[in-house]
């Protein structure tokens, strides 16, 4: 696509809200609270926040600056700066194309739950079999998946300014307001204080290397790093917008919503389960099995349940929009064809790739890839393998090929780069080492070879 016809965000707020929309997603609301509970509550929170302002900040600022510098999405951006390294762009672009299909399947589940709460059937969702019966049916999950994907595609079709930016400007404030209301409600339930304490007060005896690795893995996913999204969004950013302060605001959003999600969920589950954090360690079923029970037991639970699932749906939608926007933008840059046509092709392709994840719990439940269900396999391949690899090469690329100075120059077009020193040290030395550790530990963990 020609640079002059490329869309752009109207200004800083539009950019920050859209990027925060991408970052704030299912990862914040469902994954963060259960990881925090599993890895010791307050100590995980503390480690996570420290990593977000150092490590996360560095990677995010690097990616956004790469995008804005080149005005191109991932493939084009790496290629434009050094032809030999265009493979990083290709690898990065593969990730949203892998995540979007299964993310939309889960988005469909969220829509189903919202419809259950909206129609006042909250109680029926509390039985243990409800979720299992739903995902193991054939037609319904596919219809919800298709609906979620269609909404995403319509927004992307409308373009960067009229679609992505507008939707983020409406959804993100609603999301913040709902998070605050539900978190306050949950915190003040009788008996919730123990849960709040567990979540907020760090217990240093629970600190271990695993805490750091788990927090770092979560950080990548949560901040939508290492998959070309922030490069693409950076390419839509105007040159006079301050990159450093934008990144700080995106981080505040992302970490703030994750923090609030913990406050919503941990105390409520504590009350419900009589103070055992184990009820939280249930992984995927937390949101779809445990929480409906928690809502059902609360006063005004249907209303809180509706608010909660609207919140999750908005979070999931703004993220899926960013995933599809990235795929579309890369193809537009590459194929130089009409955006509408690209949207249509991507829509169909994502639907087809998503089908195995959707049907992996029903007619294809016997089929396993490396011992995993399709959805888990795609999640593993993208988050635990490809993302660390891309992040590693991105650090090497910035640290040693184009050199950190290139990023500093881009940032300083609009303002002085205040944390330049920290950026340089992390991108060149600390980040590459930590990323290799994450990669090794998550692959070993998945293969069951050894657990740190
Ligand atoms: N960052 C999103 C979340 O926290 C997930 C996501 C991953 C979004 C990849 C876009 C791309 O859920």
Coordinates of C-alpha atoms and ligand atoms in Angstrom, one line a residue:
X1 CA 0.0 0.0 0.0
X2 CA 1.1 3.4 -0.8
X3 CA 2.2 5.4 2.3
X4 CA 0.0 8.3 1.5
X5 CA -3.1 6.2 1.4
X6 CA -2.2 4.3 4.6
X7 CA -4.6 5.0 7.5
X8 CA -3.5 6.6 10.6
X9 CA -4.7 7.3 14.1
X10 CA -6.0 10.9 14.6
X11 CA -3.8 11.6 17.6
X12 CA -2.4 10.4 20.8
X13 CA -5.6 9.4 22.6
X14 CA -6.8 7.4 19.6
X15 CA -3.5 5.6 19.4
X16 CA -3.2 4.9 23.1
X17 CA -6.8 3.6 23.3
X18 CA -6.4 1.3 20.3
X19 CA -3.1 -0.1 21.5
X20 CA -4.4 -0.5 25.0
X21 CA -7.5 -2.2 23.4
X22 CA -5.2 -4.7 21.8
X23 CA -3.3 -5.3 25.0
X24 CA -6.3 -5.6 27.4
X25 CA -7.9 -8.8 26.5
X26 CA -8.8 -12.3 27.8
X27 CA -5.3 -12.5 29.1
X28 CA -5.9 -9.7 31.6
X29 CA -9.3 -10.7 32.8
X30 CA -9.1 -14.5 32.8
X31 CA -5.4 -15.5 32.7
X32 CA -3.8 -12.9 35.0
X33 CA -6.1 -13.5 38.1
X34 CA -5.6 -17.3 37.9
X35 CA -1.8 -17.0 37.5
X36 CA -1.7 -14.5 40.3
X37 CA -3.6 -16.9 42.6
X38 CA -1.5 -19.8 41.6
X39 CA 1.9 -18.1 42.0
X40 CA 1.4 -16.7 45.4
X41 CA -0.9 -13.7 45.1
X42 CA 0.9 -10.5 46.1
X43 CA 4.4 -11.6 45.2
X44 CA 3.3 -12.4 41.6
X45 CA 1.6 -9.0 41.4
X46 CA 4.8 -7.3 42.5
X47 CA 7.1 -9.2 40.2
X48 CA 4.7 -8.5 37.3
X49 CA 4.6 -4.8 37.9
X50 CA 8.4 -4.5 38.1
X51 CA 8.7 -6.5 34.9
X52 CA 6.1 -4.4 33.1
X53 CA 7.9 -1.1 33.7
X54 CA 11.3 -2.5 32.8
X55 CA 11.1 -5.4 30.4
X56 CA 7.6 -4.8 28.9
X57 CA 8.3 -1.1 28.5
X58 CA 11.5 -1.8 26.6
X59 CA 10.0 -4.3 24.2
X60 CA 6.9 -2.2 23.5
X61 CA 8.8 1.0 22.9
X62 CA 11.1 -0.8 20.5
X63 CA 8.3 -2.3 18.5
X64 CA 6.3 0.9 18.2
X65 CA 9.3 2.9 17.2
X66 CA 10.2 0.3 14.5
X67 CA 6.7 0.7 13.0
X68 CA 6.7 4.4 13.1
X69 CA 10.2 4.7 11.7
X70 CA 9.4 2.6 8.7
X71 CA 5.7 3.4 8.3
X72 CA 5.3 -0.3 7.6
X73 CA 3.9 -3.4 9.2
X74 CA 6.1 -6.2 10.5
X75 CA 7.3 -7.8 7.3
X76 CA 8.0 -4.6 5.5
X77 CA 9.5 -2.9 8.6
X78 CA 12.3 -5.5 9.2
X79 CA 13.0 -5.8 5.5
X80 CA 13.2 -2.0 5.0
X81 CA 15.9 -1.8 7.8
X82 CA 17.9 -4.8 6.9
X83 CA 16.9 -7.3 4.1
X84 CA 18.7 -10.2 5.8
X85 CA 16.4 -10.0 8.8
X86 CA 13.0 -9.9 7.0
X87 CA 12.5 -13.5 8.3
X88 CA 11.7 -11.9 11.7
X89 CA 8.8 -10.1 10.1
X90 CA 7.5 -13.2 8.5
X91 CA 7.7 -15.2 11.7
X92 CA 6.0 -12.3 13.7
X93 CA 3.2 -12.1 11.2
X94 CA 2.5 -15.8 11.5
X95 CA 1.6 -15.3 15.2
X96 CA -1.6 -13.2 14.9
X97 CA -2.7 -15.5 12.1
X98 CA -2.4 -18.4 14.5
X99 CA -3.9 -16.7 17.5
X100 CA -6.9 -15.0 15.9
X101 CA -8.8 -18.2 15.0
X102 CA -8.7 -19.7 18.4
X103 CA -9.1 -16.4 20.1
X104 CA -12.3 -15.9 18.2
X105 CA -13.5 -19.3 19.2
X106 CA -13.1 -18.3 22.9
X107 CA -14.7 -14.9 22.0
X108 CA -17.7 -16.9 20.8
X109 CA -17.9 -18.7 24.1
X110 CA -18.0 -15.3 25.9
X111 CA -20.9 -14.2 23.7
X112 CA -22.7 -17.3 24.5
X113 CA -22.3 -16.7 28.2
X114 CA -23.4 -13.1 27.9
X115 CA -26.6 -14.3 26.1
X116 CA -27.2 -16.8 28.9
X117 CA -27.0 -14.1 31.5
X118 CA -29.0 -11.6 29.4
X119 CA -31.8 -14.1 29.1
X120 CA -31.9 -14.6 32.8
X121 CA -30.7 -18.2 32.6
X122 CA -27.8 -17.5 34.9
X123 CA -28.7 -20.4 37.2
X124 CA -28.5 -23.0 34.4
X125 CA -24.9 -22.0 33.7
X126 CA -23.9 -23.1 37.2
X127 CA -24.1 -26.8 36.7
X128 CA -20.8 -28.5 36.2
X129 CA -21.8 -30.0 32.9
X130 CA -23.1 -26.8 31.3
X131 CA -19.8 -25.6 29.8
X132 CA -18.8 -29.1 28.8
X133 CA -22.1 -29.7 27.1
X134 CA -21.9 -26.4 25.3
X135 CA -18.4 -26.8 23.8
X136 CA -19.0 -30.4 22.9
X137 CA -22.0 -29.6 20.9
X138 CA -21.4 -29.1 17.2
X139 CA -23.5 -26.3 15.8
X140 CA -23.7 -23.7 18.6
X141 CA -20.1 -23.0 19.2
X142 CA -19.5 -22.6 15.5
X143 CA -22.3 -20.1 15.2
X144 CA -21.0 -18.0 18.1
X145 CA -17.5 -18.2 16.7
X146 CA -18.8 -17.0 13.3
X147 CA -20.7 -14.1 14.9
X148 CA -17.7 -12.9 16.9
X149 CA -15.4 -13.1 13.8
X150 CA -18.0 -11.2 11.8
X151 CA -18.1 -8.3 14.3
X152 CA -14.3 -8.2 14.3
X153 CA -14.2 -8.2 10.5
X154 CA -16.8 -5.4 10.1
X155 CA -14.7 -3.1 12.4
X156 CA -11.5 -3.8 10.5
X157 CA -13.3 -3.3 7.2
X158 CA -14.3 0.2 8.4
X159 CA -10.6 1.1 8.6
X160 CA -8.1 2.4 11.1
X161 CA -9.8 5.7 11.9
X162 CA -13.4 5.0 11.5
X163 CA -13.3 1.4 12.7
X164 CA -10.4 0.5 15.1
X165 CA -10.0 3.9 16.7
X166 CA -13.7 4.7 17.0
X167 CA -14.6 1.4 18.6
X168 CA -11.7 1.6 21.0
X169 CA -12.7 5.1 22.0
X170 CA -16.2 3.8 23.0
X171 CA -15.3 0.3 24.4
X172 CA -12.2 1.2 26.5
X173 CA -13.8 3.7 28.8
X174 CA -16.8 1.4 29.3
X175 CA -14.4 -1.4 30.1
X176 CA -12.6 0.7 32.7
X177 CA -15.8 1.8 34.3
X178 CA -17.2 -1.7 34.5
X179 CA -13.9 -3.1 35.9
X180 CA -13.9 -0.5 38.7
X181 CA -17.6 -1.1 39.6
X182 CA -17.3 -4.9 39.7
X183 CA -14.0 -4.8 41.6
X184 CA -15.4 -2.6 44.3
X185 CA -18.5 -4.7 44.6
X186 CA -16.5 -7.9 44.9
X187 CA -14.0 -6.4 47.4
X188 CA -16.8 -5.3 49.8
X189 CA -18.6 -8.6 49.9
X190 CA -18.7 -10.0 53.4
X191 CA -15.6 -12.2 54.0
X192 CA -13.8 -10.9 50.9
X193 CA -11.0 -9.1 52.8
X194 CA -9.0 -12.3 53.2
X195 CA -8.9 -12.7 49.4
X196 CA -8.0 -9.1 49.0
X197 CA -5.1 -9.5 51.4
X198 CA -3.9 -12.7 49.7
X199 CA -3.9 -10.9 46.4
X200 CA -2.3 -7.6 47.4
X201 CA 0.2 -8.4 50.3
X202 CA 3.4 -10.0 48.9
X203 CA 4.5 -13.1 50.7
X204 CA 8.2 -13.2 49.9
X205 CA 8.5 -16.9 50.9
X206 CA 6.5 -17.7 47.8
X207 CA 9.1 -16.1 45.5
X208 CA 10.9 -18.4 43.1
X209 CA 12.3 -18.4 39.5
X210 CA 9.0 -19.8 38.3
X211 CA 7.3 -16.7 39.6
X212 CA 9.5 -14.6 37.3
X213 CA 9.1 -16.9 34.3
X214 CA 5.4 -17.1 34.7
X215 CA 5.0 -13.4 35.1
X216 CA 7.2 -12.7 32.1
X217 CA 5.3 -15.1 29.9
X218 CA 2.1 -13.5 30.9
X219 CA 3.6 -10.0 30.2
X220 CA 4.3 -10.8 26.5
X221 CA 0.9 -12.1 25.9
X222 CA -0.8 -9.4 27.8
X223 CA 1.0 -6.5 26.2
X224 CA 0.5 -8.0 22.7
X225 CA 4.3 -8.1 22.2
X226 CA 6.4 -10.0 19.7
X227 CA 3.7 -10.5 17.1
X228 CA 3.9 -7.5 14.9
X229 CA 0.8 -5.8 16.4
X230 CA 2.7 -2.9 18.0
X231 CA 4.8 -2.5 14.9
X232 CA 1.6 -2.2 12.8
X233 CA 0.0 0.2 15.3
X234 CA 3.2 2.2 15.4
X235 CA 3.2 2.6 11.6
X236 CA -0.2 4.3 12.0
X237 CA 1.1 6.8 14.5
X238 CA 1.8 10.4 13.6
X239 CA 5.4 11.7 14.0
X240 CA 4.5 14.4 16.6
X241 CA 3.0 11.9 19.1
X242 CA 5.2 11.2 22.1
X243 CA 6.1 7.5 22.0
X244 CA 7.5 7.2 25.5
X245 CA 4.6 8.7 27.3
X246 CA 2.1 6.7 25.1
X247 CA 3.8 3.5 26.1
X248 CA 3.5 4.4 29.8
X249 CA -0.2 5.0 29.3
X250 CA -0.8 1.8 27.5
X251 CA 1.1 -0.1 30.3
X252 CA -1.0 1.6 32.9
X253 CA -4.2 0.5 31.1
X254 CA -3.0 -3.0 30.7
X255 CA -1.6 -3.6 34.1
X256 CA -4.4 -1.6 35.7
X257 CA -7.1 -3.7 34.2
X258 CA -5.3 -6.9 35.0
X259 CA -5.0 -5.7 38.6
X260 CA -8.7 -4.9 38.8
X261 CA -9.6 -8.2 37.3
X262 CA -7.7 -9.9 40.1
X263 CA -9.6 -7.7 42.6
X264 CA -12.9 -8.8 40.9
X265 CA -12.2 -12.4 40.8
X266 CA -9.9 -13.5 43.7
X267 CA -11.9 -12.1 46.6
X268 CA -15.2 -13.4 45.1
X269 CA -13.8 -16.9 44.6
X270 CA -12.3 -16.8 48.1
X271 CA -15.7 -16.0 49.6
X272 CA -17.4 -18.6 47.4
X273 CA -14.9 -21.4 48.1
X274 CA -14.4 -20.6 51.8
X275 CA -10.9 -19.2 51.5
X276 CA -9.1 -21.7 49.3
X277 CA -7.0 -20.3 46.5
X278 CA -7.2 -23.7 44.8
X279 CA -10.6 -22.9 43.3
X280 CA -8.7 -20.3 41.3
X281 CA -6.2 -22.7 39.9
X282 CA -8.7 -24.2 37.5
X283 CA -7.3 -22.6 34.3
X284 CA -9.8 -22.2 31.4
X285 CA -12.7 -23.4 33.4
X286 CA -12.4 -20.6 35.9
X287 CA -14.3 -18.1 33.8
X288 CA -16.9 -20.5 32.4
X289 CA -17.5 -22.9 35.3
X290 CA -16.5 -21.3 38.6
X291 CA -17.4 -17.7 38.0
X292 CA -21.1 -18.4 37.0
X293 CA -21.4 -20.2 40.3
X294 CA -19.9 -17.3 42.1
X295 CA -22.3 -14.8 40.4
X296 CA -25.2 -17.0 41.1
X297 CA -24.4 -17.0 44.8
X298 CA -24.1 -13.2 44.9
X299 CA -26.7 -10.7 45.6
X300 CA -27.6 -9.1 42.2
X301 CA -25.5 -11.8 40.6
X302 CA -27.3 -11.6 37.2
X303 CA -26.6 -7.9 36.8
X304 CA -23.0 -8.4 37.9
X305 CA -22.7 -11.4 35.5
X306 CA -24.0 -9.4 32.6
X307 CA -21.6 -6.5 33.4
X308 CA -18.7 -8.9 33.7
X309 CA -19.4 -10.7 30.4
X310 CA -19.9 -7.4 28.6
X311 CA -16.5 -6.3 30.0
X312 CA -14.9 -9.5 28.8
X313 CA -16.5 -9.3 25.4
X314 CA -15.3 -5.7 24.9
X315 CA -11.8 -6.7 26.0
X316 CA -11.8 -9.7 23.6
X317 CA -13.2 -7.7 20.7
X318 CA -10.7 -4.9 20.9
X319 CA -7.9 -7.6 20.9
X320 CA -9.3 -9.6 18.1
X321 CA -9.7 -6.4 16.1
X322 CA -6.0 -5.7 16.5
X323 CA -5.1 -9.2 15.5
X324 CA -7.1 -9.0 12.3
X325 CA -6.0 -5.5 11.6
X326 CA -2.4 -6.7 11.7
X327 CA -3.0 -9.6 9.4
X328 CA -4.9 -7.4 7.0
X329 CA -2.4 -4.6 7.1
X330 CA 0.5 -7.0 6.4
X331 CA -1.3 -8.5 3.4
X332 CA -2.2 -5.0 2.1
X333 CA 1.4 -3.9 2.3
X334 CA 2.5 -7.1 0.6
X335 CA -0.1 -7.8 -2.1
X336 CA -1.0 -4.2 -2.8
X337 CA -4.6 -5.1 -3.3
X338 CA -7.8 -3.5 -2.1
X339 CA -8.3 -3.6 1.6
X340 CA -11.9 -4.9 1.3
X341 CA -10.8 -7.9 -0.7
X342 CA -8.1 -8.6 1.8
X343 CA -10.6 -8.4 4.6
X344 CA -12.9 -10.9 2.9
X345 CA -10.0 -13.4 2.2
X346 CA -8.8 -13.1 5.8
X347 CA -12.2 -13.6 7.2
X348 CA -12.7 -16.9 5.3
X349 CA -9.2 -18.1 6.0
X350 CA -9.5 -17.4 9.7
X351 CA -12.9 -19.1 9.9
X352 CA -11.4 -22.3 8.3
X353 CA -8.4 -22.3 10.5
X354 CA -10.5 -21.8 13.5
X355 CA -12.9 -24.6 12.8
X356 CA -10.6 -27.4 14.2
X357 CA -10.2 -25.4 17.5
X358 CA -14.0 -25.0 17.6
X359 CA -14.7 -28.6 16.8
X360 CA -11.8 -30.0 18.8
X361 CA -14.2 -30.5 21.7
X362 CA -16.9 -32.3 19.8
X363 CA -16.5 -34.2 16.5
X364 CA -12.7 -33.9 16.4
X365 CA -12.1 -34.5 20.1
X366 CA -10.2 -37.6 19.3
X367 CA -7.6 -35.8 17.1
X368 CA -4.6 -34.5 19.1
X369 CA -1.5 -32.6 18.0
X370 CA 1.5 -33.4 20.2
X371 CA -1.0 -34.7 22.7
X372 CA -2.9 -31.5 22.8
X373 CA -6.3 -30.4 21.7
X374 CA -6.2 -28.1 18.6
X375 CA -6.9 -25.0 20.7
X376 CA -4.3 -25.8 23.3
X377 CA -1.8 -26.6 20.6
X378 CA -2.3 -23.3 18.7
X379 CA -2.0 -21.5 22.0
X380 CA 1.2 -23.4 22.8
X381 CA 2.8 -22.9 19.4
X382 CA 2.1 -19.2 19.4
X383 CA 2.7 -18.2 23.0
X384 CA 5.3 -20.6 24.2
X385 CA 7.3 -21.1 21.1
X386 CA 7.0 -18.5 18.4
X387 CA 6.6 -15.4 20.6
X388 CA 9.8 -15.9 22.6
X389 CA 11.6 -16.6 19.3
X390 CA 10.4 -13.4 17.7
X391 CA 11.0 -11.4 20.8
X392 CA 14.6 -12.8 21.0
X393 CA 15.4 -11.8 17.4
X394 CA 13.7 -8.5 17.8
X395 CA 16.0 -7.7 20.7
X396 CA 19.1 -8.8 18.7
X397 CA 17.9 -6.9 15.7
X398 CA 17.5 -3.6 17.7
X399 CA 20.4 -4.2 20.0
X400 CA 23.1 -5.3 17.5
X401 CA 21.9 -4.8 13.9
X402 CA 20.2 -1.4 13.6
X403 CA 21.5 -0.4 17.1
X404 CA 19.4 1.1 19.9
X405 CA 20.5 4.6 18.6
X406 CA 18.1 4.1 15.7
X407 CA 15.2 3.7 18.1
X408 CA 16.3 6.7 20.2
X409 CA 16.4 8.9 17.1
X410 CA 12.8 7.9 16.2
X411 CA 11.6 8.6 19.7
X412 CA 13.4 11.9 19.9
X413 CA 11.6 13.2 16.9
X414 CA 8.8 14.1 19.3
X415 CA 10.5 14.3 22.7
X416 CA 13.6 13.5 24.8
X417 CA 13.9 9.7 25.5
X418 CA 14.0 9.7 29.3
X419 CA 14.7 6.1 29.9
X420 CA 17.2 5.6 27.1
X421 CA 19.9 4.0 29.3
X422 CA 17.6 1.4 30.8
X423 CA 16.3 0.7 27.3
X424 CA 19.8 0.0 26.0
X425 CA 20.8 -2.3 28.7
X426 CA 17.6 -4.3 28.7
X427 CA 17.4 -4.7 24.9
X428 CA 21.0 -5.7 24.5
X429 CA 21.7 -7.9 27.5
X430 CA 18.9 -8.6 29.9
X431 CA 16.0 -9.3 27.6
X432 CA 17.7 -11.8 25.2
X433 CA 18.9 -13.9 28.1
X434 CA 15.5 -13.9 29.9
X435 CA 13.7 -14.7 26.8
X436 CA 15.8 -17.8 26.1
X437 CA 15.0 -18.9 29.6
X438 CA 11.3 -18.5 29.1
X439 CA 11.5 -20.4 25.8
X440 CA 13.4 -23.3 27.3
X441 CA 11.3 -23.6 30.4
X442 CA 8.0 -23.5 28.6
X443 CA 9.0 -26.0 25.9
X444 CA 10.4 -28.4 28.5
X445 CA 7.4 -27.9 30.6
X446 CA 5.0 -28.7 27.8
X447 CA 7.0 -31.8 26.8
X448 CA 7.0 -32.8 30.4
X449 CA 10.8 -33.1 30.4
X450 CA 11.5 -31.1 33.4
X451 CA 10.0 -28.4 35.5
X452 CA 11.8 -25.4 36.9
Ligands
LIG1 N1 -3.1 -9.0 24.8 C1 -4.3 -9.7 24.7 C2 -4.7 -10.2 26.0 O1 -4.3 -9.9 27.1 C3 -4.2 -10.9 23.9 C4 -3.7 -10.8 22.6 C5 -2.7 -11.5 22.2 C6 -4.2 -9.8 21.8 C7 -2.3 -11.3 21.0 C8 -3.8 -9.6 20.6 C9 -2.8 -10.4 20.2 O2 -5.6 -11.0 26.1

